[in-house]
Coordinates of N, CA and C in Angstrom, one line a residue:
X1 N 0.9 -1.2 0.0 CA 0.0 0.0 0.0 C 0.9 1.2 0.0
X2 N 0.3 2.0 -0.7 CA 1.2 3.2 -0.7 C 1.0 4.4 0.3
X3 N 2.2 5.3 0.5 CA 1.8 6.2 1.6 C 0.4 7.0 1.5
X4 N 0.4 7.0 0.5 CA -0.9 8.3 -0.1 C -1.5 7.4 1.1
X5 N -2.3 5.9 0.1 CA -3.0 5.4 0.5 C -3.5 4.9 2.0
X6 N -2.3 4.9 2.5 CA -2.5 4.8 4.6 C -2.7 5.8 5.0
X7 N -2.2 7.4 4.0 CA -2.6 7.9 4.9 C -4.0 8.3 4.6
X8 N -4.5 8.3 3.9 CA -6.2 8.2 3.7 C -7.0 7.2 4.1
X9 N -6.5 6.4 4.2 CA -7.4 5.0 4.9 C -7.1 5.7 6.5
X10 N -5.8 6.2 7.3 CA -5.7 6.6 8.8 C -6.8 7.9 8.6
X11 N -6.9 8.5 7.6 CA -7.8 10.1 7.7 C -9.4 9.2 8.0
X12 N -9.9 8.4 7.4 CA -11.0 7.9 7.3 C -11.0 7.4 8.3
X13 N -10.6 6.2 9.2 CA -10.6 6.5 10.3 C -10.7 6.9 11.5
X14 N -10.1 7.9 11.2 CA -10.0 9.3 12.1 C -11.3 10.2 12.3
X15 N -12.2 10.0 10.8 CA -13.0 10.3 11.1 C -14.1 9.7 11.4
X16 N -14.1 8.5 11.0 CA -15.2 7.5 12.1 C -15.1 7.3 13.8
X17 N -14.1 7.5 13.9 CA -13.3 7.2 15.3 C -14.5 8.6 16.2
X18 N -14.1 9.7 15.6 CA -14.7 11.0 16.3 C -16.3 11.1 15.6
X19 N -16.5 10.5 14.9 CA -18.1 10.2 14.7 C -18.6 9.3 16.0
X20 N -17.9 8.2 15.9 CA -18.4 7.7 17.0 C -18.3 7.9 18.2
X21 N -17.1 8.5 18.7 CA -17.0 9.2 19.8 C -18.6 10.4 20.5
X22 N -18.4 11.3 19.2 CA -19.7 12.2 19.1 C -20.7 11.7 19.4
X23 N -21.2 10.7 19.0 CA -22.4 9.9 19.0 C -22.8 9.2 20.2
X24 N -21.7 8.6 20.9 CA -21.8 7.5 21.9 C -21.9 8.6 23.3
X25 N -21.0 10.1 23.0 CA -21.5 11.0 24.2 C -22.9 11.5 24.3
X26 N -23.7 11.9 23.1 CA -24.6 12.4 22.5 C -25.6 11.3 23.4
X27 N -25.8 9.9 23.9 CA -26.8 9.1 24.0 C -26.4 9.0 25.6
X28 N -25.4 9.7 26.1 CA -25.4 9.4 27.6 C -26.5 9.8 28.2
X29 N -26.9 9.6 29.5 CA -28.4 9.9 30.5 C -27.7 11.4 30.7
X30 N -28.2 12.7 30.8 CA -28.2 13.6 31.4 C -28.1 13.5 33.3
X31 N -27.3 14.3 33.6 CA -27.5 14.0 35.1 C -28.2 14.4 35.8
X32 N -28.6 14.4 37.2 CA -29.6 14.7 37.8 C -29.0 15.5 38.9
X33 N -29.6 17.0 38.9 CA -28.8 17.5 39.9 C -30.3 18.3 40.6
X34 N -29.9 18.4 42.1 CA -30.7 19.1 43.1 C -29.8 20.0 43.9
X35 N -30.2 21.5 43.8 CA -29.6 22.3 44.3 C -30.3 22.2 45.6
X36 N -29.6 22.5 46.8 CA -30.0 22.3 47.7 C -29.4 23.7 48.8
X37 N -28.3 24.6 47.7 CA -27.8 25.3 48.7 C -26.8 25.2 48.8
X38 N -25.8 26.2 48.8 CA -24.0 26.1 49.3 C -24.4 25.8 50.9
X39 N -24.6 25.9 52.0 CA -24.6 25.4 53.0 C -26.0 25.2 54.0
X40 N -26.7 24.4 53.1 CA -27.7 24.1 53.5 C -28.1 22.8 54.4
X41 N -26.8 22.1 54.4 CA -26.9 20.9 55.4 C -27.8 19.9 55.1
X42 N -28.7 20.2 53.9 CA -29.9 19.4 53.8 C -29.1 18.3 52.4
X43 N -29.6 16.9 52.4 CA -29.6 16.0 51.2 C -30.7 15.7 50.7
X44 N -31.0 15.6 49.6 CA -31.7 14.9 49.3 C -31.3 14.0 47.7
X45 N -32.2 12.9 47.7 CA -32.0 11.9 46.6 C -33.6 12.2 45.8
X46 N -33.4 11.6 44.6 CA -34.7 11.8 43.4 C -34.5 10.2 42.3
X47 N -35.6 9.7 42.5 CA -35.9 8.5 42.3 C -37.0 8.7 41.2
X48 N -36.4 8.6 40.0 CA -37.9 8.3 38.8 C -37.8 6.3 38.5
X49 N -39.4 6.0 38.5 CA -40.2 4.8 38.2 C -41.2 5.1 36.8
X50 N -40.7 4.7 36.1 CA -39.6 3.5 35.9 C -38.4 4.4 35.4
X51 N -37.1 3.5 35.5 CA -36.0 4.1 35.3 C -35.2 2.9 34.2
X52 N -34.9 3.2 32.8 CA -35.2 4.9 32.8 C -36.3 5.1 32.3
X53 N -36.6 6.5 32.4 CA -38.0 6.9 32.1 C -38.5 6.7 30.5
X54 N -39.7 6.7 30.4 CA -40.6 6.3 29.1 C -41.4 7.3 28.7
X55 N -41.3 7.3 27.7 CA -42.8 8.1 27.3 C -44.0 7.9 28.3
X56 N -44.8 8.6 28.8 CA -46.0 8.4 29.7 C -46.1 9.0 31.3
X57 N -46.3 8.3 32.1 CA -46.7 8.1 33.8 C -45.2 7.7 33.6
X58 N -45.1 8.6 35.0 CA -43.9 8.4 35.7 C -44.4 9.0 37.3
X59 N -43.7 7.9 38.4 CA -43.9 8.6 39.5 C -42.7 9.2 39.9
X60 N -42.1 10.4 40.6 CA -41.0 10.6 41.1 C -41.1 11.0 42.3
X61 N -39.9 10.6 43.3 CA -39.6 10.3 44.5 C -38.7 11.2 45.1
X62 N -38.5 12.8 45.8 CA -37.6 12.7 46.4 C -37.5 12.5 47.8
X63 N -36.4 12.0 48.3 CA -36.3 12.1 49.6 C -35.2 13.0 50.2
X64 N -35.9 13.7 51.8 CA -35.0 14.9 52.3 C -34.9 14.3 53.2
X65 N -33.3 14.4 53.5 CA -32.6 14.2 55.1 C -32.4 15.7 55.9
X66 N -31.9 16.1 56.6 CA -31.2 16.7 57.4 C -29.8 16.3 57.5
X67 N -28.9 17.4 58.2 CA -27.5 17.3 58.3 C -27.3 16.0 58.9
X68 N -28.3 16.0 59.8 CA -27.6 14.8 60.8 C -28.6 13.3 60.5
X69 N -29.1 13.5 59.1 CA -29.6 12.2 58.5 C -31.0 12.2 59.0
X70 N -31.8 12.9 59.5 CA -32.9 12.9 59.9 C -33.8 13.2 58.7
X71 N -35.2 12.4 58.3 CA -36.1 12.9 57.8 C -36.7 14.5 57.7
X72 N -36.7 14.9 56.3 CA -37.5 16.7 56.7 C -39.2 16.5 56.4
X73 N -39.6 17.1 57.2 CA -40.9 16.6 57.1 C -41.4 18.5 57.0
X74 N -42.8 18.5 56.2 CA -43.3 19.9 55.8 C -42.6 20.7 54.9
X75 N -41.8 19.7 53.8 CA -41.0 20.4 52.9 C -42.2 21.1 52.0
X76 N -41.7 22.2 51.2 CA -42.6 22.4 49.7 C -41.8 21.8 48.7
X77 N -42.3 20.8 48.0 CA -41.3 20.3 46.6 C -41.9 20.2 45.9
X78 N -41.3 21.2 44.9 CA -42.0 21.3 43.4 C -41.0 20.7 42.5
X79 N -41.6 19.8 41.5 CA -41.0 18.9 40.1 C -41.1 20.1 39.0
X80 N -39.9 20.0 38.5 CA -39.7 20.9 36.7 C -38.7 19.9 35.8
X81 N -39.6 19.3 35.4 CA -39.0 18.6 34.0 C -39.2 19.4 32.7
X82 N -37.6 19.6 32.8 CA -37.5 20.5 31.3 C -36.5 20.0 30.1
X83 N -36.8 19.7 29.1 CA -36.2 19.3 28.1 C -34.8 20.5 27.8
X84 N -34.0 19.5 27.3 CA -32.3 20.2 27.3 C -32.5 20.6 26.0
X85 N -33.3 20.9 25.1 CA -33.4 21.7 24.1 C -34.8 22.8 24.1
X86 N -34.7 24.0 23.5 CA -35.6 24.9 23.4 C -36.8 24.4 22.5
X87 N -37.9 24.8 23.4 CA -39.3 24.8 22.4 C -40.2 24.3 23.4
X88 N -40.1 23.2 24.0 CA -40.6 22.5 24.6 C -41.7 23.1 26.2
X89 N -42.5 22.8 26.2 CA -42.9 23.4 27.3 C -42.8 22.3 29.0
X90 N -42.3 22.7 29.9 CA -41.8 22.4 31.1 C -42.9 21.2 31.4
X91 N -42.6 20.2 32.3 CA -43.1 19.5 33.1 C -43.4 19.7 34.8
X92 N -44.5 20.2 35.1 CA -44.6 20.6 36.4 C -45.5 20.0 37.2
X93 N -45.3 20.0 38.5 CA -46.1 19.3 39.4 C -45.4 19.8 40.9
X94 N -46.7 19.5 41.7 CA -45.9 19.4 43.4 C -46.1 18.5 44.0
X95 N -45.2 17.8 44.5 CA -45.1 16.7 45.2 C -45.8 16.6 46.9
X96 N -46.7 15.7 46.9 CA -47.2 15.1 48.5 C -45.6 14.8 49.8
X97 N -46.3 15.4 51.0 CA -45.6 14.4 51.3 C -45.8 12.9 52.1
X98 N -45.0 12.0 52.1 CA -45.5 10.4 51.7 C -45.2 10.1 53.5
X99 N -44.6 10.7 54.4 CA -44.3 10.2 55.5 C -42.1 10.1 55.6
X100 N -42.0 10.5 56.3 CA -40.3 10.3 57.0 C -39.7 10.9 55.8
X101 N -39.9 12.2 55.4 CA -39.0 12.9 54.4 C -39.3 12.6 52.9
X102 N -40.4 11.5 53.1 CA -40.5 11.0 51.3 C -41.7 11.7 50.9
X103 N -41.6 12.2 49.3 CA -42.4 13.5 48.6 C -42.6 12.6 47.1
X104 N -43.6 12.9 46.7 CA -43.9 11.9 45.9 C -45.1 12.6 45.2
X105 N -44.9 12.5 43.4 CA -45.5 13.1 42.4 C -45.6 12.1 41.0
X106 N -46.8 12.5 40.2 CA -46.6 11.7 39.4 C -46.7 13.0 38.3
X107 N -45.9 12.3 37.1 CA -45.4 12.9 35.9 C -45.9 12.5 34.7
X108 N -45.8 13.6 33.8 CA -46.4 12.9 32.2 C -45.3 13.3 31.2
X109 N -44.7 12.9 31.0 CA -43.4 12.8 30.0 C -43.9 12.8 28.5
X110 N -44.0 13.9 28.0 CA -45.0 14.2 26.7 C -44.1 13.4 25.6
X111 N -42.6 13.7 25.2 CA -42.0 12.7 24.3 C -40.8 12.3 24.9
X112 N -40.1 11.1 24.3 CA -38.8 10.5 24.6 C -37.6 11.7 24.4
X113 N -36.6 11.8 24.9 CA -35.3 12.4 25.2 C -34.6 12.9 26.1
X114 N -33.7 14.2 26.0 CA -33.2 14.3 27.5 C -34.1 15.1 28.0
X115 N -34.2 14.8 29.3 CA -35.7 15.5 30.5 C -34.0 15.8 31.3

């Protein structure tokens, strides 16, 4: 094989290599983050059923500790599911609370993607 030729066969893979690259980041889950406060001492976790989520009913879960791991009871928690692209109009709800810090909402997930 000739040099031309390797090195256009290495260019062509080079560019599959970063297609796929692109691609395979492109389908990761989005993460899930809860602001809670630079020193708010408070944790909490968020649990979507089913996971991962589907088009349709979804119930979501969070739960609030305290610093020292204690359930928060009399939280207000409001759900905003918002699509990671523009157009889309928000998913909202307020969550019950369920007993020992757990808050609980159900959701309607209009199409498949990142939420």
């Amino acid at each position: 094989m000739t040099s031309k030729k390797q090195l256009r066969r290495s260019f062509i893979l080079l560019i599959l290599a970063l297609g796929l690259a692109l691609t395979l980041s492109a389908c990761q889950r989005a993460s899930q983050q809860i602001d809670t406060g630079a020193s708010s001492g408070i944790a909490m976790t968020l649990a979507v059923n089913p996971d991962p989520a589907t088009v349709g009913q979804a119930q979501v879960t969070v739960t609030i500790n305290d610093a020292s791991g204690q359930p928060v009871s009399g939280a207000a928690v409001a759900i905003k599911g918002d699509m990671s692209h523009a157009g889309m109009m928000p998913v909202l709800a307020d969550a019950t609370e369920d007993g020992a810090g757990v808050y609980r909402t159900d959701l309607e997930w209009t199409m498949a993607g990142d939420w």
